[in-house]
Amino acid sequence: MSKILVFGHQNPDTDAIGAAIAFSHLQNELGKTTEAVALGTPSEETQYALDHFGLTAPRVVEAAGAGTDVMLVDHNEFQQSISDIAEVNVLSVVDHHRIANFETANPLYYRAEPVGCTSTIVLKMFKESGVTIPKAIAGMMVSAIISDTLLFKSPTCTDEDVRAAKELATLAEIDLDVYGLEMLKAGTKLSDKSAEVLLDLDAKSFPMADKNVRIAQINTVDLSEVMDRQAELEAAMAETSTANGYDLFILVVTNILDSDSELLVFGEPKEKVEEAFATKLVNNRALLKGVVSRKKQVVPQLTEAFA
Ligand code: MN
Ligand code: MN
């Protein structure tokens, strides 16, 4: 019997990889034969966590093969999933995002909770199953919560995420604040990266009305470090939009220390962006005070503007 593949979304973040590792471990303990894989290489933030806990990055896969059994974590939308998602057999989904563009041929286990991180849900599933969590896996799970909630500062963060992180931090033997900031900072080394790489670090596609909207997010400790490269970024946005058929490309640059974001927008309809955030783009840019969450503070507002 071939292995069941467990994976998070494309351009994997720490939760996509951490939750896949944790959920695969849980499933194996429960008697399934699964392998955590990834739809891309880890970011520097995720690599920092993997290194800290002595784990190797999951194997990168591009396609699962028609008929393969898979388990999705940290996503459900097909355009964010594996390339042959329409041909595989989805056994389960554990996720904390909106449900959209998702359809299966067979019944499945689907667990969605509006918490800040998939790993928070996976922790509950470990407890429900009575399976103990090894230190390194607890480490990846707490890293995922730190990443998704920006160390609890994101509005997506719930009390449950905070409790889960504290519990996992004890198992992982880390100091949450010290380790958390170090890990987040590991993901903000941007100066050595090309504009193309920056735009693809954490990017997702969303169909809105008849438009293909690409929303990329970059974490930084200095907005100007990114925005000083506006011309280079806009040229890369133009190129990737043409190549991939994006109508509108929104880059969300988030200062993880101040909890603000600046948008850089390419393509059309730009007025939907202005409408969504009740702002005026100046030089294709807008500063959004207090905005750090794509999922909660960007995508719903844009979806509403496109409706
Ligand atoms: Mn994610
Ligand atoms: Mn997540």
Coordinates of N, CA, C and O and ligand atoms in Angstrom, one line a residue, residues 9 11-17 73-75 96-97 118 148 202 204 294, ligand 1:
H9 N -0.3 23.9 2.1 CA -0.4 24.7 0.8 C 0.9 24.9 0.1 O 2.0 24.7 0.6
N11 N 3.8 27.3 -1.6 CA 4.6 28.3 -0.9 C 4.5 28.1 0.6 O 4.0 29.0 1.4
P12 N 4.9 27.0 1.1 CA 4.5 26.6 2.5 C 5.1 27.6 3.5 O 6.2 28.0 3.4
D13 N 4.3 27.8 4.5 CA 4.8 28.6 5.7 C 5.0 27.6 6.8 O 4.9 26.4 6.6
T14 N 5.3 28.1 8.0 CA 5.7 27.3 9.1 C 4.6 26.4 9.5 O 4.8 25.2 9.9
D15 N 3.3 26.9 9.4 CA 2.2 26.0 9.8 C 1.9 24.9 8.7 O 1.7 23.8 9.1
A16 N 2.1 25.3 7.5 CA 1.9 24.3 6.4 C 2.8 23.1 6.6 O 2.4 22.0 6.4
I17 N 4.0 23.4 7.0 CA 5.0 22.4 7.1 C 4.9 21.7 8.5 O 4.9 20.5 8.7
V73 N -3.6 19.8 5.1 CA -3.6 20.6 6.3 C -3.4 22.0 5.9 O -2.8 22.3 4.9
D74 N -3.9 23.0 6.7 CA -3.6 24.4 6.5 C -4.1 25.0 5.2 O -3.6 26.0 4.8
H75 N -5.0 24.3 4.5 CA -5.6 24.9 3.3 C -6.7 24.0 2.8 O -6.8 22.8 3.2
H96 N -7.9 26.0 9.0 CA -8.4 27.2 9.8 C -8.6 28.3 8.8 O -8.5 29.5 9.2
H97 N -8.9 28.0 7.5 CA -9.2 29.1 6.6 C -10.6 29.0 6.1 O -11.3 28.0 6.3
T118 N -3.4 26.0 12.3 CA -3.8 24.6 12.1 C -3.2 23.8 13.3 O -3.9 22.8 13.8
D148 N 1.9 32.0 12.6 CA 0.6 32.4 12.1 C 0.0 33.5 12.9 O -0.7 34.3 12.3
D202 N 5.5 34.0 0.2 CA 4.2 33.7 0.9 C 3.1 34.3 0.1 O 2.5 35.3 0.5
K204 N -0.5 33.7 -2.3 CA -1.6 32.8 -2.6 C -2.5 33.5 -3.6 O -2.6 34.7 -3.7
R294 N -3.5 38.6 6.5 CA -4.1 38.5 5.1 C -5.5 37.8 5.2 O -6.4 38.3 4.6
Ligands
MN1 MN -0.4 28.6 6.1

